[in-house]
Amino acid sequence: SQTIHQWPATLVQPVGSPLSLECTVEGTSNPNLYWYRQAAGRGLQLLFYSVGIGQISSEVPQNLSASRPQDRQFILSSKKLLLSDSGFYLCAWSFGLSGSVEQFFGPGTRLTVL
Amino acid sequence: AQKVTQAQTEISVVEKEDVTLDCVYETRDTTYYLFWYKQPPSGELVFLIRRNSFDEQNEISGRYSWNFQKSTSSFNFTITASQVVDSAVYFCALSEGNTGGFKTIFGAGTRLFVKA
């Protein structure tokens, strides 16, 4: 069976500091990978998705970036955090096959920027 | 452009009541997928169901049932005999076929409180 891991679970960072959130998937190959942000009391906003190593599509212009150095590893980064970057960050994966589009989510990282 | 509207922000029911969560969607694509996800207090989204645009058959899974009506662009979710463990935020989502399923749009969510 497949599992998805995210860390850290919670993070408190000062404004202007860097960020690195990591997500890994086990039990599948060539997954599609996604980063979402959920602001307090809001829905999910797609930030990035990736269909393969080194392939990143950005959905929302911002000071965040994503990388996929390995098939089952997805990293969300920032060089300088803003207050508005606070939120709940969710990583998700889906099978890399057409017609199978449901996504499976990790436990999330709660980021507070002070 | 695709859009998902969940007009009910919060719903509060007493245990054993039936409750329906509404979802209305907009899309210009003829092939699309609809989803429901559950987000319990722990925060992790749990996939509940996917419906393809060419399959309007309603579905029942235990106490959960889904009513998909293309004529009204709705995909409503009913919980029968609700339980406290059903308390969560529920999201309806839409993915258009021409995006390969990558660009899934989520509604704002409906927070369900089930009181004992």
PDB file of C-alpha atoms in Angstrom:
ATOM      1  CA  SER A   1       0.000   0.000   0.000  1.00  0.00           C
ATOM      2  CA  GLN A   2       1.034   3.603  -0.499  1.00  0.00           C
ATOM      3  CA  THR A   3       1.898   6.072   2.226  1.00  0.00           C
ATOM      4  CA  ILE A   4       2.816   9.724   2.150  1.00  0.00           C
ATOM      5  CA  HIS A   5       4.949  11.519   4.712  1.00  0.00           C
ATOM      6  CA  GLN A   6       5.413  15.177   5.435  1.00  0.00           C
ATOM      7  CA  TRP A   7       7.700  16.924   7.829  1.00  0.00           C
ATOM      8  CA  PRO A   8       7.913  18.833   9.946  1.00  0.00           C
ATOM      9  CA  ALA A   9       4.399  18.664  11.366  1.00  0.00           C
ATOM     10  CA  THR A  10       4.573  22.190  12.745  1.00  0.00           C
ATOM     11  CA  LEU A  11       6.961  25.036  12.169  1.00  0.00           C
ATOM     12  CA  VAL A  12       7.324  28.545  13.542  1.00  0.00           C
ATOM     13  CA  GLN A  13       9.620  30.780  11.545  1.00  0.00           C
ATOM     14  CA  PRO A  14      10.495  34.478  11.637  1.00  0.00           C
ATOM     15  CA  VAL A  15       9.760  36.721   8.685  1.00  0.00           C
ATOM     16  CA  GLY A  16      12.633  36.694   6.228  1.00  0.00           C
ATOM     17  CA  SER A  17      13.898  33.243   7.163  1.00  0.00           C
ATOM     18  CA  PRO A  18      14.194  30.381   4.658  1.00  0.00           C
ATOM     19  CA  LEU A  19      11.810  27.466   4.419  1.00  0.00           C
ATOM     20  CA  SER A  20      12.095  23.844   3.412  1.00  0.00           C
ATOM     21  CA  LEU A  21       9.198  21.421   3.677  1.00  0.00           C
ATOM     22  CA  GLU A  22       9.628  17.854   2.548  1.00  0.00           C
ATOM     23  CA  CYS A  23       7.214  15.266   1.270  1.00  0.00           C
ATOM     24  CA  THR A  24       7.913  11.660   0.346  1.00  0.00           C
ATOM     25  CA  VAL A  25       5.707   8.929  -1.023  1.00  0.00           C
ATOM     26  CA  GLU A  26       6.208   5.205  -0.545  1.00  0.00           C
ATOM     27  CA  GLY A  27       4.735   2.226  -2.297  1.00  0.00           C
ATOM     28  CA  THR A  28       4.308   3.630  -5.794  1.00  0.00           C
ATOM     29  CA  SER A  29       6.418   4.742  -8.726  1.00  0.00           C
ATOM     30  CA  ASN A  30       6.128   7.813 -10.957  1.00  0.00           C
ATOM     31  CA  PRO A  31       3.425   9.506  -8.896  1.00  0.00           C
ATOM     32  CA  ASN A  32       2.096  12.935  -9.670  1.00  0.00           C
ATOM     33  CA  LEU A  33       2.897  15.183  -6.733  1.00  0.00           C
ATOM     34  CA  TYR A  34       1.200  18.338  -5.480  1.00  0.00           C
ATOM     35  CA  TRP A  35       1.660  21.124  -2.945  1.00  0.00           C
ATOM     36  CA  TYR A  36      -1.401  22.916  -1.585  1.00  0.00           C
ATOM     37  CA  ARG A  37      -1.816  25.691   0.932  1.00  0.00           C
ATOM     38  CA  GLN A  38      -4.851  26.077   3.140  1.00  0.00           C
ATOM     39  CA  ALA A  39      -5.293  29.398   4.881  1.00  0.00           C
ATOM     40  CA  ALA A  40      -7.167  29.372   8.180  1.00  0.00           C
ATOM     41  CA  GLY A  41     -10.827  28.502   7.581  1.00  0.00           C
ATOM     42  CA  ARG A  42     -10.374  28.434   3.840  1.00  0.00           C
ATOM     43  CA  GLY A  43     -10.286  25.949   1.007  1.00  0.00           C
ATOM     44  CA  LEU A  44      -7.211  24.534  -0.649  1.00  0.00           C
ATOM     45  CA  GLN A  45      -5.099  26.445  -3.113  1.00  0.00           C
ATOM     46  CA  LEU A  46      -2.915  24.492  -5.522  1.00  0.00           C
ATOM     47  CA  LEU A  47       0.630  25.851  -5.454  1.00  0.00           C
ATOM     48  CA  PHE A  48       2.676  23.404  -7.531  1.00  0.00           C
ATOM     49  CA  TYR A  49       2.362  20.064  -9.207  1.00  0.00           C
ATOM     50  CA  SER A  50       4.895  17.720 -10.741  1.00  0.00           C
ATOM     51  CA  VAL A  51       4.547  14.847 -13.190  1.00  0.00           C
ATOM     52  CA  GLY A  52       8.161  13.722 -12.976  1.00  0.00           C
ATOM     53  CA  ILE A  53      11.652  14.389 -11.682  1.00  0.00           C
ATOM     54  CA  GLY A  54      12.637  17.983 -12.300  1.00  0.00           C
ATOM     55  CA  GLN A  55       9.242  18.846 -13.815  1.00  0.00           C
ATOM     56  CA  ILE A  56       7.455  21.529 -11.827  1.00  0.00           C
ATOM     57  CA  SER A  57       4.375  23.512 -12.762  1.00  0.00           C
ATOM     58  CA  SER A  58       3.558  26.611 -10.758  1.00  0.00           C
ATOM     59  CA  GLU A  59      -0.024  27.690 -10.327  1.00  0.00           C
ATOM     60  CA  VAL A  60       0.295  30.826  -8.269  1.00  0.00           C
ATOM     61  CA  PRO A  61       3.074  33.421  -8.520  1.00  0.00           C
ATOM     62  CA  GLN A  62       4.647  33.846  -5.103  1.00  0.00           C
ATOM     63  CA  ASN A  63       7.896  33.694  -3.229  1.00  0.00           C
ATOM     64  CA  LEU A  64       7.681  29.928  -2.912  1.00  0.00           C
ATOM     65  CA  SER A  65       9.361  27.350  -5.126  1.00  0.00           C
ATOM     66  CA  ALA A  66       9.206  23.587  -5.456  1.00  0.00           C
ATOM     67  CA  SER A  67      11.645  20.918  -6.505  1.00  0.00           C
ATOM     68  CA  ARG A  68      11.488  17.216  -7.205  1.00  0.00           C
ATOM     69  CA  PRO A  69      14.992  15.809  -6.905  1.00  0.00           C
ATOM     70  CA  GLN A  70      13.826  12.194  -6.774  1.00  0.00           C
ATOM     71  CA  ASP A  71      10.832  10.303  -8.110  1.00  0.00           C
ATOM     72  CA  ARG A  72       9.018  10.182  -4.793  1.00  0.00           C
ATOM     73  CA  GLN A  73      10.332  13.323  -3.126  1.00  0.00           C
ATOM     74  CA  PHE A  74       8.793  16.769  -3.359  1.00  0.00           C
ATOM     75  CA  ILE A  75      10.212  19.820  -1.608  1.00  0.00           C
ATOM     76  CA  LEU A  76       8.629  23.221  -1.002  1.00  0.00           C
ATOM     77  CA  SER A  77      11.053  26.078  -0.372  1.00  0.00           C
ATOM     78  CA  SER A  78      11.324  29.769   0.174  1.00  0.00           C
ATOM     79  CA  LYS A  79      14.354  32.003   0.462  1.00  0.00           C
ATOM     80  CA  LYS A  80      12.569  34.615   2.575  1.00  0.00           C
ATOM     81  CA  LEU A  81       9.266  33.963   4.301  1.00  0.00           C
ATOM     82  CA  LEU A  82       6.494  36.534   4.432  1.00  0.00           C
ATOM     83  CA  LEU A  83       3.754  36.835   7.048  1.00  0.00           C
ATOM     84  CA  SER A  84       1.270  35.856   4.354  1.00  0.00           C
ATOM     85  CA  ASP A  85       3.020  32.500   3.933  1.00  0.00           C
ATOM     86  CA  SER A  86       1.478  31.282   7.187  1.00  0.00           C
ATOM     87  CA  GLY A  87      -0.928  28.426   6.672  1.00  0.00           C
ATOM     88  CA  PHE A  88      -1.397  24.701   6.497  1.00  0.00           C
ATOM     89  CA  TYR A  89       0.649  23.086   3.734  1.00  0.00           C
ATOM     90  CA  LEU A  90      -0.498  19.817   2.312  1.00  0.00           C
ATOM     91  CA  CYS A  91       1.363  17.500   0.004  1.00  0.00           C
ATOM     92  CA  ALA A  92      -0.616  15.075  -2.128  1.00  0.00           C
ATOM     93  CA  TRP A  93       0.011  12.414  -4.710  1.00  0.00           C
ATOM     94  CA  SER A  94      -1.973  10.690  -7.441  1.00  0.00           C
ATOM     95  CA  PHE A  95      -1.232   7.760  -9.662  1.00  0.00           C
ATOM     96  CA  GLY A  96       0.700   8.789 -12.738  1.00  0.00           C
ATOM     97  CA  LEU A  97      -1.899   7.169 -14.991  1.00  0.00           C
ATOM     98  CA  SER A  98      -4.594   8.802 -17.049  1.00  0.00           C
ATOM     99  CA  GLY A  99      -8.069   8.388 -15.695  1.00  0.00           C
ATOM    100  CA  SER A 100      -6.963   8.063 -12.108  1.00  0.00           C
ATOM    101  CA  VAL A 101      -7.199  11.553 -10.774  1.00  0.00           C
ATOM    102  CA  GLU A 102      -8.105  11.331  -7.115  1.00  0.00           C
ATOM    103  CA  GLN A 103      -5.413  12.629  -4.833  1.00  0.00           C
ATOM    104  CA  PHE A 104      -4.171  11.279  -1.537  1.00  0.00           C
ATOM    105  CA  PHE A 105      -2.964  13.710   1.039  1.00  0.00           C
ATOM    106  CA  GLY A 106      -0.248  13.765   3.633  1.00  0.00           C
ATOM    107  CA  PRO A 107      -0.724  14.857   7.251  1.00  0.00           C
ATOM    108  CA  GLY A 108       0.257  18.456   6.509  1.00  0.00           C
ATOM    109  CA  THR A 109       2.642  21.032   7.955  1.00  0.00           C
ATOM    110  CA  ARG A 110       1.288  23.920   9.972  1.00  0.00           C
ATOM    111  CA  LEU A 111       3.509  26.933   9.312  1.00  0.00           C
ATOM    112  CA  THR A 112       3.377  30.091  11.382  1.00  0.00           C
ATOM    113  CA  VAL A 113       5.433  33.040  10.263  1.00  0.00           C
ATOM    114  CA  LEU A 114       5.986  35.659  12.967  1.00  0.00           C
TER     115      LEU A 114
ATOM    116  CA  ALA B   1     -13.291  28.480 -15.921  1.00  0.00           C
ATOM    117  CA  GLN B   2     -14.052  25.857 -13.338  1.00  0.00           C
ATOM    118  CA  LYS B   3     -15.643  26.709 -10.032  1.00  0.00           C
ATOM    119  CA  VAL B   4     -16.996  24.848  -7.025  1.00  0.00           C
ATOM    120  CA  THR B   5     -19.484  26.407  -4.644  1.00  0.00           C
ATOM    121  CA  GLN B   6     -20.311  25.038  -1.228  1.00  0.00           C
ATOM    122  CA  ALA B   7     -22.846  27.525   0.024  1.00  0.00           C
ATOM    123  CA  GLN B   8     -23.130  26.015   3.497  1.00  0.00           C
ATOM    124  CA  THR B   9     -20.285  27.291   5.623  1.00  0.00           C
ATOM    125  CA  GLU B  10     -21.244  25.430   8.781  1.00  0.00           C
ATOM    126  CA  ILE B  11     -23.924  22.902   9.645  1.00  0.00           C
ATOM    127  CA  SER B  12     -24.772  21.703  13.111  1.00  0.00           C
ATOM    128  CA  VAL B  13     -26.888  18.595  13.713  1.00  0.00           C
ATOM    129  CA  VAL B  14     -27.680  16.273  16.554  1.00  0.00           C
ATOM    130  CA  GLU B  15     -26.419  12.733  16.403  1.00  0.00           C
ATOM    131  CA  LYS B  16     -28.603  10.359  14.343  1.00  0.00           C
ATOM    132  CA  GLU B  17     -29.978  13.159  12.189  1.00  0.00           C
ATOM    133  CA  ASP B  18     -29.535  12.987   8.421  1.00  0.00           C
ATOM    134  CA  VAL B  19     -27.581  15.814   6.845  1.00  0.00           C
ATOM    135  CA  THR B  20     -26.973  16.857   3.237  1.00  0.00           C
ATOM    136  CA  LEU B  21     -23.972  18.861   2.138  1.00  0.00           C
ATOM    137  CA  ASP B  22     -24.518  20.806  -1.058  1.00  0.00           C
ATOM    138  CA  CYS B  23     -22.060  21.236  -3.897  1.00  0.00           C
ATOM    139  CA  VAL B  24     -22.611  23.137  -7.130  1.00  0.00           C
ATOM    140  CA  TYR B  25     -19.987  23.215  -9.827  1.00  0.00           C
ATOM    141  CA  GLU B  26     -19.240  25.082 -13.038  1.00  0.00           C
ATOM    142  CA  THR B  27     -17.231  23.786 -15.936  1.00  0.00           C
ATOM    143  CA  ARG B  28     -17.157  24.105 -19.702  1.00  0.00           C
ATOM    144  CA  ASP B  29     -15.475  20.777 -20.188  1.00  0.00           C
ATOM    145  CA  THR B  30     -17.574  17.778 -21.154  1.00  0.00           C
ATOM    146  CA  THR B  31     -15.253  15.417 -19.344  1.00  0.00           C
ATOM    147  CA  TYR B  32     -14.654  16.151 -15.712  1.00  0.00           C
ATOM    148  CA  TYR B  33     -14.348  14.530 -12.320  1.00  0.00           C
ATOM    149  CA  LEU B  34     -16.008  15.383  -9.051  1.00  0.00           C
ATOM    150  CA  PHE B  35     -14.743  14.489  -5.604  1.00  0.00           C
ATOM    151  CA  TRP B  36     -15.591  14.689  -1.959  1.00  0.00           C
ATOM    152  CA  TYR B  37     -12.898  14.822   0.714  1.00  0.00           C
ATOM    153  CA  LYS B  38     -13.187  14.808   4.485  1.00  0.00           C
ATOM    154  CA  GLN B  39     -10.846  16.828   6.694  1.00  0.00           C
ATOM    155  CA  PRO B  40     -11.080  15.757  10.344  1.00  0.00           C
ATOM    156  CA  PRO B  41      -9.560  17.927  13.101  1.00  0.00           C
ATOM    157  CA  SER B  42      -6.187  16.234  12.541  1.00  0.00           C
ATOM    158  CA  GLY B  43      -5.982  18.109   9.240  1.00  0.00           C
ATOM    159  CA  GLU B  44      -5.293  15.322   6.778  1.00  0.00           C
ATOM    160  CA  LEU B  45      -7.707  15.198   3.856  1.00  0.00           C
ATOM    161  CA  VAL B  46      -9.317  11.834   3.294  1.00  0.00           C
ATOM    162  CA  PHE B  47     -10.588  10.910  -0.153  1.00  0.00           C
ATOM    163  CA  LEU B  48     -14.207   9.749  -0.062  1.00  0.00           C
ATOM    164  CA  ILE B  49     -15.448   9.432  -3.615  1.00  0.00           C
ATOM    165  CA  ARG B  50     -14.804  10.289  -7.243  1.00  0.00           C
ATOM    166  CA  ARG B  51     -17.482  10.642  -9.875  1.00  0.00           C
ATOM    167  CA  ASN B  52     -16.852  10.879 -13.627  1.00  0.00           C
ATOM    168  CA  SER B  53     -18.975  13.232 -15.705  1.00  0.00           C
ATOM    169  CA  PHE B  54     -20.291  10.419 -17.865  1.00  0.00           C
ATOM    170  CA  ASP B  55     -21.522   8.399 -14.886  1.00  0.00           C
ATOM    171  CA  GLU B  56     -24.554   9.953 -13.219  1.00  0.00           C
ATOM    172  CA  GLN B  57     -25.383   6.904 -11.194  1.00  0.00           C
ATOM    173  CA  ASN B  58     -25.822   7.736  -7.545  1.00  0.00           C
ATOM    174  CA  GLU B  59     -23.704   5.898  -5.045  1.00  0.00           C
ATOM    175  CA  ILE B  60     -24.182   4.622  -1.539  1.00  0.00           C
ATOM    176  CA  SER B  61     -21.448   3.532   0.809  1.00  0.00           C
ATOM    177  CA  GLY B  62     -22.704   2.630   4.242  1.00  0.00           C
ATOM    178  CA  ARG B  63     -24.173   5.783   5.783  1.00  0.00           C
ATOM    179  CA  TYR B  64     -22.817   7.937   2.971  1.00  0.00           C
ATOM    180  CA  SER B  65     -24.609   8.610  -0.293  1.00  0.00           C
ATOM    181  CA  TRP B  66     -23.950  10.918  -3.191  1.00  0.00           C
ATOM    182  CA  ASN B  67     -26.427  12.448  -5.641  1.00  0.00           C
ATOM    183  CA  PHE B  68     -24.880  13.594  -8.919  1.00  0.00           C
ATOM    184  CA  GLN B  69     -27.187  15.621 -11.189  1.00  0.00           C
ATOM    185  CA  LYS B  70     -25.688  17.106 -14.332  1.00  0.00           C
ATOM    186  CA  SER B  71     -28.913  18.985 -15.103  1.00  0.00           C
ATOM    187  CA  THR B  72     -28.396  21.155 -12.021  1.00  0.00           C
ATOM    188  CA  SER B  73     -24.588  20.865 -11.896  1.00  0.00           C
ATOM    189  CA  SER B  74     -24.797  19.499  -8.408  1.00  0.00           C
ATOM    190  CA  PHE B  75     -23.019  16.756  -6.517  1.00  0.00           C
ATOM    191  CA  ASN B  76     -24.578  16.561  -3.071  1.00  0.00           C
ATOM    192  CA  PHE B  77     -23.428  14.408  -0.195  1.00  0.00           C
ATOM    193  CA  THR B  78     -25.793  12.945   2.389  1.00  0.00           C
ATOM    194  CA  ILE B  79     -24.817  11.382   5.692  1.00  0.00           C
ATOM    195  CA  THR B  80     -27.548   9.215   7.161  1.00  0.00           C
ATOM    196  CA  ALA B  81     -27.828   8.781  10.919  1.00  0.00           C
ATOM    197  CA  SER B  82     -24.917  11.106  11.587  1.00  0.00           C
ATOM    198  CA  GLN B  83     -22.380  10.307  14.290  1.00  0.00           C
ATOM    199  CA  VAL B  84     -20.016  12.459  16.319  1.00  0.00           C
ATOM    200  CA  VAL B  85     -17.102  11.004  14.340  1.00  0.00           C
ATOM    201  CA  ASP B  86     -18.575  12.608  11.223  1.00  0.00           C
ATOM    202  CA  SER B  87     -17.655  16.023  12.591  1.00  0.00           C
ATOM    203  CA  ALA B  88     -15.182  17.453  10.094  1.00  0.00           C
ATOM    204  CA  VAL B  89     -14.804  19.853   7.218  1.00  0.00           C
ATOM    205  CA  TYR B  90     -16.003  18.389   3.954  1.00  0.00           C
ATOM    206  CA  PHE B  91     -14.678  19.577   0.617  1.00  0.00           C
ATOM    207  CA  CYS B  92     -16.204  19.150  -2.789  1.00  0.00           C
ATOM    208  CA  ALA B  93     -13.725  19.348  -5.671  1.00  0.00           C
ATOM    209  CA  LEU B  94     -13.697  19.409  -9.464  1.00  0.00           C
ATOM    210  CA  SER B  95     -11.051  18.454 -11.984  1.00  0.00           C
ATOM    211  CA  GLU B  96     -11.474  19.031 -15.695  1.00  0.00           C
ATOM    212  CA  GLY B  97     -10.444  16.269 -18.067  1.00  0.00           C
ATOM    213  CA  ASN B  98      -8.465  18.563 -20.313  1.00  0.00           C
ATOM    214  CA  THR B  99      -6.084  19.349 -17.446  1.00  0.00           C
ATOM    215  CA  GLY B 100      -5.231  15.689 -16.989  1.00  0.00           C
ATOM    216  CA  GLY B 101      -6.576  15.826 -13.488  1.00  0.00           C
ATOM    217  CA  PHE B 102      -3.756  18.001 -12.267  1.00  0.00           C
ATOM    218  CA  LYS B 103      -5.699  21.176 -11.620  1.00  0.00           C
ATOM    219  CA  THR B 104      -8.234  20.223  -9.016  1.00  0.00           C
ATOM    220  CA  ILE B 105     -10.353  23.095  -7.725  1.00  0.00           C
ATOM    221  CA  PHE B 106     -11.699  22.791  -4.210  1.00  0.00           C
ATOM    222  CA  GLY B 107     -14.758  24.430  -2.752  1.00  0.00           C
ATOM    223  CA  ALA B 108     -14.426  26.466   0.413  1.00  0.00           C
ATOM    224  CA  GLY B 109     -15.629  23.543   2.497  1.00  0.00           C
ATOM    225  CA  THR B 110     -18.555  22.897   4.821  1.00  0.00           C
ATOM    226  CA  ARG B 111     -17.824  22.435   8.508  1.00  0.00           C
ATOM    227  CA  LEU B 112     -20.108  19.822  10.007  1.00  0.00           C
ATOM    228  CA  PHE B 113     -20.684  19.648  13.751  1.00  0.00           C
ATOM    229  CA  VAL B 114     -22.440  16.555  15.042  1.00  0.00           C
ATOM    230  CA  LYS B 115     -23.485  16.903  18.660  1.00  0.00           C
ATOM    231  CA  ALA B 116     -24.086  13.944  20.914  1.00  0.00           C
TER     232      ALA B 116
END
